GROMACS .gro file of N, CA and C in nm:
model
  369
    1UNK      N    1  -3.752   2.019   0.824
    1UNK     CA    2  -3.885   1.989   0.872
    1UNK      C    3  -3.887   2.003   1.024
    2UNK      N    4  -3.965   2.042   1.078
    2UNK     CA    5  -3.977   2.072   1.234
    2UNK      C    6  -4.018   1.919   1.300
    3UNK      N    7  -4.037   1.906   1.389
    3UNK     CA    8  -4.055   1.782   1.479
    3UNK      C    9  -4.191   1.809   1.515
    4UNK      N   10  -4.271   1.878   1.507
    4UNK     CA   11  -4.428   1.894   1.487
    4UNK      C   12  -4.502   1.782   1.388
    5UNK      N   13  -4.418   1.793   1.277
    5UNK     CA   14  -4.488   1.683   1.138
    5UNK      C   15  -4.435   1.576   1.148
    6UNK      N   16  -4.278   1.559   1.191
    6UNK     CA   17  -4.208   1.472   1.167
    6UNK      C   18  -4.266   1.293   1.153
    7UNK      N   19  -4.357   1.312   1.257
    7UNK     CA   20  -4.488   1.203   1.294
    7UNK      C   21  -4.578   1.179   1.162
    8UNK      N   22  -4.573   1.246   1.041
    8UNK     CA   23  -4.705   1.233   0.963
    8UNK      C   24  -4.672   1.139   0.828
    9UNK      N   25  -4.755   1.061   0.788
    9UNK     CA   26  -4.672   0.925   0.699
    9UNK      C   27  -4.617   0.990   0.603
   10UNK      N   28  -4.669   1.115   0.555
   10UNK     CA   29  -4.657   1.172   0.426
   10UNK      C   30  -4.513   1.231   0.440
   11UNK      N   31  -4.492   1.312   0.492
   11UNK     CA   32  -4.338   1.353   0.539
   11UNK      C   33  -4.240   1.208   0.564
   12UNK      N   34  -4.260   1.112   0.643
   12UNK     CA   35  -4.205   0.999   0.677
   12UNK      C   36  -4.183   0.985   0.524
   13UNK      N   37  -4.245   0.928   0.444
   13UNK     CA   38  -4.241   0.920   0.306
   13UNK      C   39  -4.124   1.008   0.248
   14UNK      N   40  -4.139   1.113   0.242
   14UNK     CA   41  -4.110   1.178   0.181
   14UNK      C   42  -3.938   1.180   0.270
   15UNK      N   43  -3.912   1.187   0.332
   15UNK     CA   44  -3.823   1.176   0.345
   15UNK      C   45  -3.736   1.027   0.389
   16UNK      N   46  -3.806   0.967   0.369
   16UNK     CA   47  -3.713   0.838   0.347
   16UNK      C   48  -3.577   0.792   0.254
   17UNK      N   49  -3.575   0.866   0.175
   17UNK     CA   50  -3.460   0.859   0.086
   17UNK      C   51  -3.334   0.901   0.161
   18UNK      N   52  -3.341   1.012   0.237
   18UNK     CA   53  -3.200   0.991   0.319
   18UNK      C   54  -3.221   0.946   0.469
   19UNK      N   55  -3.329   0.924   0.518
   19UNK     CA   56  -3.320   0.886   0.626
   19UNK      C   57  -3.224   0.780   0.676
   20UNK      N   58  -3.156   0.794   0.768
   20UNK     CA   59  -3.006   0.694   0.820
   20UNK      C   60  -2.876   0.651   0.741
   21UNK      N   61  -2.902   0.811   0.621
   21UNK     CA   62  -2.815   0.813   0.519
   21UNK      C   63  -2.655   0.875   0.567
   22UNK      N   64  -2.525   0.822   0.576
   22UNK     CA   65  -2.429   0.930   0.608
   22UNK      C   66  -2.392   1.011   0.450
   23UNK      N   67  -2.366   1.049   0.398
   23UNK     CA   68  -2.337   1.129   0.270
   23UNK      C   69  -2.148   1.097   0.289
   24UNK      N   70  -2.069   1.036   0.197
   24UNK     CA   71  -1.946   1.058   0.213
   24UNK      C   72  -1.895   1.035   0.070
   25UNK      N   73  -1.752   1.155   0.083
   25UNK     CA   74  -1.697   1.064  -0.069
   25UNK      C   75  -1.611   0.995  -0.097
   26UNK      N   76  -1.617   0.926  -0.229
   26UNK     CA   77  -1.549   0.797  -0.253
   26UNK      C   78  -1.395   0.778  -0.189
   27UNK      N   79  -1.318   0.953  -0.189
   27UNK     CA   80  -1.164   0.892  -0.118
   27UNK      C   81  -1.125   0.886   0.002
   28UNK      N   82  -1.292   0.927   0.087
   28UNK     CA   83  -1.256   0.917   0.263
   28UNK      C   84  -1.338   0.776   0.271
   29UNK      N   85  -1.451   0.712   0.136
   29UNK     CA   86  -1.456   0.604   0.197
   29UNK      C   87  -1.380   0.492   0.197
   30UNK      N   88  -1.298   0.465   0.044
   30UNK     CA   89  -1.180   0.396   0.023
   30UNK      C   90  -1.081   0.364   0.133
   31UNK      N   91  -1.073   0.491   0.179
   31UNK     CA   92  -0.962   0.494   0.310
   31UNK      C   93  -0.982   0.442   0.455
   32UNK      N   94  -1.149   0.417   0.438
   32UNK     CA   95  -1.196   0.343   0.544
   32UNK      C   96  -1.293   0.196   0.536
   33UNK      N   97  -1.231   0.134   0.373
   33UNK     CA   98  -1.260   0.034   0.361
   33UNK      C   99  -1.424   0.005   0.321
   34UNK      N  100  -1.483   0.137   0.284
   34UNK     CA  101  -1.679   0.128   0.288
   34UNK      C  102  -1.703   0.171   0.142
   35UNK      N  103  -1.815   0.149   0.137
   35UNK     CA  104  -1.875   0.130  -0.007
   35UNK      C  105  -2.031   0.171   0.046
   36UNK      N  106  -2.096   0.233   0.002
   36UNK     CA  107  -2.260   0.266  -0.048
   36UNK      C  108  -2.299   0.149  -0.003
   37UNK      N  109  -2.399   0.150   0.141
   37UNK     CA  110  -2.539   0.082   0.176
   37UNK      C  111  -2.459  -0.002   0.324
   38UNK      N  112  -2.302   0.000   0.348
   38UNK     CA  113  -2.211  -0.020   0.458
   38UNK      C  114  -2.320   0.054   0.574
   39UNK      N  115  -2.311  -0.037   0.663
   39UNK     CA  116  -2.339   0.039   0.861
   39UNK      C  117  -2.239   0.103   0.845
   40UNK      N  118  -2.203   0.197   0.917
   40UNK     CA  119  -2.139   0.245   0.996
   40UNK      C  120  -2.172   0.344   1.070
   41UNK      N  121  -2.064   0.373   1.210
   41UNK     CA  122  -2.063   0.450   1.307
   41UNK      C  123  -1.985   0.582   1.278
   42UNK      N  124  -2.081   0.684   1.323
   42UNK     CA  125  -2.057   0.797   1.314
   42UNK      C  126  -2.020   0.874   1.468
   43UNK      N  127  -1.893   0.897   1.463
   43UNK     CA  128  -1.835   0.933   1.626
   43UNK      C  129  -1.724   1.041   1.650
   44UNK      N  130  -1.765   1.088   1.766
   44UNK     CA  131  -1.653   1.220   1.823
   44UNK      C  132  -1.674   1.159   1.969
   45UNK      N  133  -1.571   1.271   2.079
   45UNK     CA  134  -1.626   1.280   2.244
   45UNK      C  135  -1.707   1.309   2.262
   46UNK      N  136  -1.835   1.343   2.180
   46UNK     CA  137  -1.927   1.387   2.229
   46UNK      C  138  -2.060   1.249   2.230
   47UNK      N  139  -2.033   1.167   2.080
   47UNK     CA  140  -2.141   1.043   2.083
   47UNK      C  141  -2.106   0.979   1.950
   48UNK      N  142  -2.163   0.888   2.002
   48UNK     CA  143  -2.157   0.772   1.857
   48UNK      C  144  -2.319   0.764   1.774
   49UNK      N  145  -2.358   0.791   1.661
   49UNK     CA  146  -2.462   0.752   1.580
   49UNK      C  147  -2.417   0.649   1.501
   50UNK      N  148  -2.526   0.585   1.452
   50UNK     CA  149  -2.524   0.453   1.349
   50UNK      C  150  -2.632   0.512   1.223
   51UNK      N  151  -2.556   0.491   1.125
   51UNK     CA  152  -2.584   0.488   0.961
   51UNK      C  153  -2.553   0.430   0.871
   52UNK      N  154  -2.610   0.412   0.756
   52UNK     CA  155  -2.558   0.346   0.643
   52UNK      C  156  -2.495   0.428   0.551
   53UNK      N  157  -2.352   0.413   0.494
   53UNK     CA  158  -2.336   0.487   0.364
   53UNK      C  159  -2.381   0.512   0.243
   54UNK      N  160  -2.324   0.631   0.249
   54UNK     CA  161  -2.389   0.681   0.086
   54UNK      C  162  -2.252   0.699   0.003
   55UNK      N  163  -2.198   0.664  -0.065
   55UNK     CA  164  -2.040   0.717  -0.130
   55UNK      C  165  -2.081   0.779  -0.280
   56UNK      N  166  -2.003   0.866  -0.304
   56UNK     CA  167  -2.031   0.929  -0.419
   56UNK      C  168  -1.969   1.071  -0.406
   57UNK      N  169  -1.990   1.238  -0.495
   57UNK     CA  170  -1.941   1.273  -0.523
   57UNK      C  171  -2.029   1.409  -0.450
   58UNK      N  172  -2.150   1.388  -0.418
   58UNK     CA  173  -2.242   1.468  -0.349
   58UNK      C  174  -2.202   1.592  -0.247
   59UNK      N  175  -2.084   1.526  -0.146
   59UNK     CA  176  -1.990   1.644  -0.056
   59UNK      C  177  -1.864   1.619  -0.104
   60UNK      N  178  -1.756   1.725  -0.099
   60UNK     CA  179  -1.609   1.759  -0.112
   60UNK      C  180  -1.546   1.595  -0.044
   61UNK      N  181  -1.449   1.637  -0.076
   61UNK     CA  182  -1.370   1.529   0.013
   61UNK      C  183  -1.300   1.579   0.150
   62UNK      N  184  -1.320   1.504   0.232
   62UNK     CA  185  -1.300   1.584   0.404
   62UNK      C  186  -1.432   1.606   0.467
   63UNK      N  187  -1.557   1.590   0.398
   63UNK     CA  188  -1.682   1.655   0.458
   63UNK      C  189  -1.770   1.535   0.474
   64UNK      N  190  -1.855   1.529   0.593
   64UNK     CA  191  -1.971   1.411   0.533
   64UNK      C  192  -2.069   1.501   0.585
   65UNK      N  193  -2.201   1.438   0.566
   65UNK     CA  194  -2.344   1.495   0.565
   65UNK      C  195  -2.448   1.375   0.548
   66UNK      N  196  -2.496   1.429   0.691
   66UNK     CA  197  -2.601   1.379   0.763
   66UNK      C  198  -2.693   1.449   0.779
   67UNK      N  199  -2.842   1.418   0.778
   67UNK     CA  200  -2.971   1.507   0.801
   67UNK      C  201  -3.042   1.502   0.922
   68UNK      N  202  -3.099   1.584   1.020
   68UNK     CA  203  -3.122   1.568   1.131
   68UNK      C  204  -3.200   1.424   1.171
   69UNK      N  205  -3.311   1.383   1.035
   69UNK     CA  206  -3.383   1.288   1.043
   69UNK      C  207  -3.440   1.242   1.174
   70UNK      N  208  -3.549   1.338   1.190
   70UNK     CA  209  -3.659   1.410   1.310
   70UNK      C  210  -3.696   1.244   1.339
   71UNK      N  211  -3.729   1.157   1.275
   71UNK     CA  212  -3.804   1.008   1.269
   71UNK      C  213  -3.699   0.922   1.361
   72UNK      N  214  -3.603   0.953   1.358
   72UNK     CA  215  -3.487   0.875   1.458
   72UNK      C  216  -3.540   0.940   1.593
   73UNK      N  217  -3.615   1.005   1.645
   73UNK     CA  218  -3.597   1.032   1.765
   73UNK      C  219  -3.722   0.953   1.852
   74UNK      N  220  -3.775   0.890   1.764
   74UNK     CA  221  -3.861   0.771   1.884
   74UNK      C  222  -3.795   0.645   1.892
   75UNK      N  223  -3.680   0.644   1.809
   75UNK     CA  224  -3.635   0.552   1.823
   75UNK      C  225  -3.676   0.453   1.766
   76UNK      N  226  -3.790   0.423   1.678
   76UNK     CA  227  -3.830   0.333   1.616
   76UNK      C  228  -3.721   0.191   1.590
   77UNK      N  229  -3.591   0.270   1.530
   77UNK     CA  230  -3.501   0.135   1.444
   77UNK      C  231  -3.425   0.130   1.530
   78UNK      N  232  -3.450   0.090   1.699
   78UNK     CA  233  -3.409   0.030   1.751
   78UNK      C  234  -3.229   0.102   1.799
   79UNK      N  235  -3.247   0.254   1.772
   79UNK     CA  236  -3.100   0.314   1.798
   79UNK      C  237  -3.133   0.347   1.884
   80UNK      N  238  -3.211   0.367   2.009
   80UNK     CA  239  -3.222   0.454   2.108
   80UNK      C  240  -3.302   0.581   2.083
   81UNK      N  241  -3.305   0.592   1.954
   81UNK     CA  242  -3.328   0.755   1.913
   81UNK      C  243  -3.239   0.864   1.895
   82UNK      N  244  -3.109   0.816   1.834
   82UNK     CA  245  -3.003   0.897   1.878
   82UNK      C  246  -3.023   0.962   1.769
   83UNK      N  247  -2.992   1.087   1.700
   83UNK     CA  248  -2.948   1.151   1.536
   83UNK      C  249  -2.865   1.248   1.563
   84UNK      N  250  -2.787   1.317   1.480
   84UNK     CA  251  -2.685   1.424   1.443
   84UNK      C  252  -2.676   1.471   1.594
   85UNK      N  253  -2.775   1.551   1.652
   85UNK     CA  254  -2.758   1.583   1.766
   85UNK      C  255  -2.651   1.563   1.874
   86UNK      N  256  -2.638   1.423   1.872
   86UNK     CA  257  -2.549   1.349   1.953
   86UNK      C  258  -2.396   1.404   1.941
   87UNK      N  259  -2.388   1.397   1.856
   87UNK     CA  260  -2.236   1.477   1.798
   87UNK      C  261  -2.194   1.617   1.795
   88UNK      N  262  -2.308   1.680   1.843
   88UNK     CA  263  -2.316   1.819   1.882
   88UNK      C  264  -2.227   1.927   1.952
   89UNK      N  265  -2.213   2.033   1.961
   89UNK     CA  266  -2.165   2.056   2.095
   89UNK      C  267  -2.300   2.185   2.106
   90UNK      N  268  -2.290   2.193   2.283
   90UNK     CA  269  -2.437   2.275   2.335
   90UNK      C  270  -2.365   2.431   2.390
   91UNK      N  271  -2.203   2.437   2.323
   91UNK     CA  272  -2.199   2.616   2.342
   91UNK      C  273  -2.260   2.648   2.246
   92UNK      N  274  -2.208   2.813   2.259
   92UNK     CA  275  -2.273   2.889   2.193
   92UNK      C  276  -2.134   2.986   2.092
   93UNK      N  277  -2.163   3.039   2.002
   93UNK     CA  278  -2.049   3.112   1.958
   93UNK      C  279  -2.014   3.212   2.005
   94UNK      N  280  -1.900   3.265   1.978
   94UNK     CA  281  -1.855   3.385   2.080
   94UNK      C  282  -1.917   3.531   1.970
   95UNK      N  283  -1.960   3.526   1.902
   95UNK     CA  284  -2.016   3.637   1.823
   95UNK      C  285  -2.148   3.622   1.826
   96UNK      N  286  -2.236   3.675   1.873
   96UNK     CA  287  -2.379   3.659   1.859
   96UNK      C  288  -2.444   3.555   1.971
   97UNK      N  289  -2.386   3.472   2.008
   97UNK     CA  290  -2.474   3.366   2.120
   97UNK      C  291  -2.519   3.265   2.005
   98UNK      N  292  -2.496   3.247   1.869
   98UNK     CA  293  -2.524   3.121   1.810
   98UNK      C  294  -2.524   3.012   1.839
   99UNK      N  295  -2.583   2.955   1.791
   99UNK     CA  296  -2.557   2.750   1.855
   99UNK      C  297  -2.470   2.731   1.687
  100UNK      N  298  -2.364   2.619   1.736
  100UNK     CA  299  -2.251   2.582   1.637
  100UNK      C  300  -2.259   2.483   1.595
  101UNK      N  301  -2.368   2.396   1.556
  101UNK     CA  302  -2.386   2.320   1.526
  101UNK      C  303  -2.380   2.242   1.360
  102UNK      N  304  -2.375   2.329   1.320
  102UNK     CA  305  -2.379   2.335   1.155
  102UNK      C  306  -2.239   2.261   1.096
  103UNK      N  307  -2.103   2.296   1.192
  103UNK     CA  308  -2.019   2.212   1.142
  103UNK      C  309  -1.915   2.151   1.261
  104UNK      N  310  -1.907   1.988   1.295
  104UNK     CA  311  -1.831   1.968   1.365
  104UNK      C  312  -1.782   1.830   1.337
  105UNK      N  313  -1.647   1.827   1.435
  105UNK     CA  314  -1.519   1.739   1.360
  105UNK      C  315  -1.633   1.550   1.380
  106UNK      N  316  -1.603   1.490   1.341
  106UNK     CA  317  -1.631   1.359   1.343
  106UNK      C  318  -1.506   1.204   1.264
  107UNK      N  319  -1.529   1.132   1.337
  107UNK     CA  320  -1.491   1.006   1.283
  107UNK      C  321  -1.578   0.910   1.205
  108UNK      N  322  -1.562   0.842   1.080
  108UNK     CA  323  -1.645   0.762   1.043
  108UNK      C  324  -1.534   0.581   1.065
  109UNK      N  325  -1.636   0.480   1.056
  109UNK     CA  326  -1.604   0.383   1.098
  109UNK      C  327  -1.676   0.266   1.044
  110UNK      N  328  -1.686   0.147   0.999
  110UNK     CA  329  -1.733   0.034   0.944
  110UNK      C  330  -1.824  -0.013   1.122
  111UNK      N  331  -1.951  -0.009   1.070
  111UNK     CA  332  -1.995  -0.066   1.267
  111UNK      C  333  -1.956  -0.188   1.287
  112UNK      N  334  -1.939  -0.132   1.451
  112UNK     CA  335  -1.867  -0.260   1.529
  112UNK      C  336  -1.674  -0.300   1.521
  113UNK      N  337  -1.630  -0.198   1.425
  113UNK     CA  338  -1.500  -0.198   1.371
  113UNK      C  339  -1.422  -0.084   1.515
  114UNK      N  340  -1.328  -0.146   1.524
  114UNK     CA  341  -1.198  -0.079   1.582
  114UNK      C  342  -1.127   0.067   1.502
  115UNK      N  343  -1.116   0.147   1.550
  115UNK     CA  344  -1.027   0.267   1.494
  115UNK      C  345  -0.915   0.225   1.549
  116UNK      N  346  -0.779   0.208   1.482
  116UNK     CA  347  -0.645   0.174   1.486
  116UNK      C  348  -0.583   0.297   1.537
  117UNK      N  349  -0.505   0.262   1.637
  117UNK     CA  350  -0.412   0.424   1.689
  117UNK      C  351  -0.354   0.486   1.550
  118UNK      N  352  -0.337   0.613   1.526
  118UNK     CA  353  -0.274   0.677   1.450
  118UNK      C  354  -0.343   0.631   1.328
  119UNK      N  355  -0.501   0.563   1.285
  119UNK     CA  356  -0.551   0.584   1.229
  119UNK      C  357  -0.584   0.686   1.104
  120UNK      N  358  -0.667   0.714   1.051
  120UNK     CA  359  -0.718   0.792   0.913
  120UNK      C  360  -0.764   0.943   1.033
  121UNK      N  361  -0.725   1.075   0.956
  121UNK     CA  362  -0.763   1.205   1.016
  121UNK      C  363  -0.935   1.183   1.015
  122UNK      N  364  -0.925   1.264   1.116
  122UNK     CA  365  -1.119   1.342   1.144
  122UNK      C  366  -1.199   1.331   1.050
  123UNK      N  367  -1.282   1.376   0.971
  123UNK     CA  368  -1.350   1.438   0.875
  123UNK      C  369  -1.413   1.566   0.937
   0.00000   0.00000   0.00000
């Protein structure tokens, strides 16, 4: 959805079902102690977002998935307005001038929780 509508109740509606959803599965959440409807922080060097889990079978294992969720960017629920973005990076690819955004490394985390040195790998 473009950020033109993102504003309109009907879309808001309509996409509420994943809105501040992270998508993960059951053996990267096990490994980080979370269960379906958990806060947690979603983080690299680049930024930290806040979401609730989703656990289940929906992505591979190693992958999570998040939706841009255009409605986070007024900030309404009190995040600043941060979404996916944050975790971004703003090159470009070396074939074509693409933006690379489609897949990049991240940490997931229980919010407000410590990552332990030598911790659980990336996703």
């Amino acid at each position: 959805m473009n950020s033109t509508f993102a504003n309109i109740p009907r879309h808001q509606r309509m996409e509420a079902k994943t809105a501040g959803v992270l998508e993960m599965h059951g053996t990267d959440a096990a490994a980080r102690g979370l269960a379906t409807g958990d806060a947690v922080e979603v983080f690299n060097a680049r930024g930290t977002i806040a979401l609730r889990a989703l656990v289940g079978e929906m992505v591979p294992e190693g992958v999570v998935a998040a939706r841009l969720d255009w409605n986070k960017l007024s900030g309404l629920r009190g995040d600043g307005g941060a979404n996916v973005n944050a975790l971004t990076s703003e090159r470009l690819t070396d074939i074509g001038g693409g933006p690379t955004f489609y897949s990049t490394l991240v940490e997931v985390r229980r919010a407000g929780a410590k990552l332990a040195p030598g911790g659980v790998a990336p996703i």
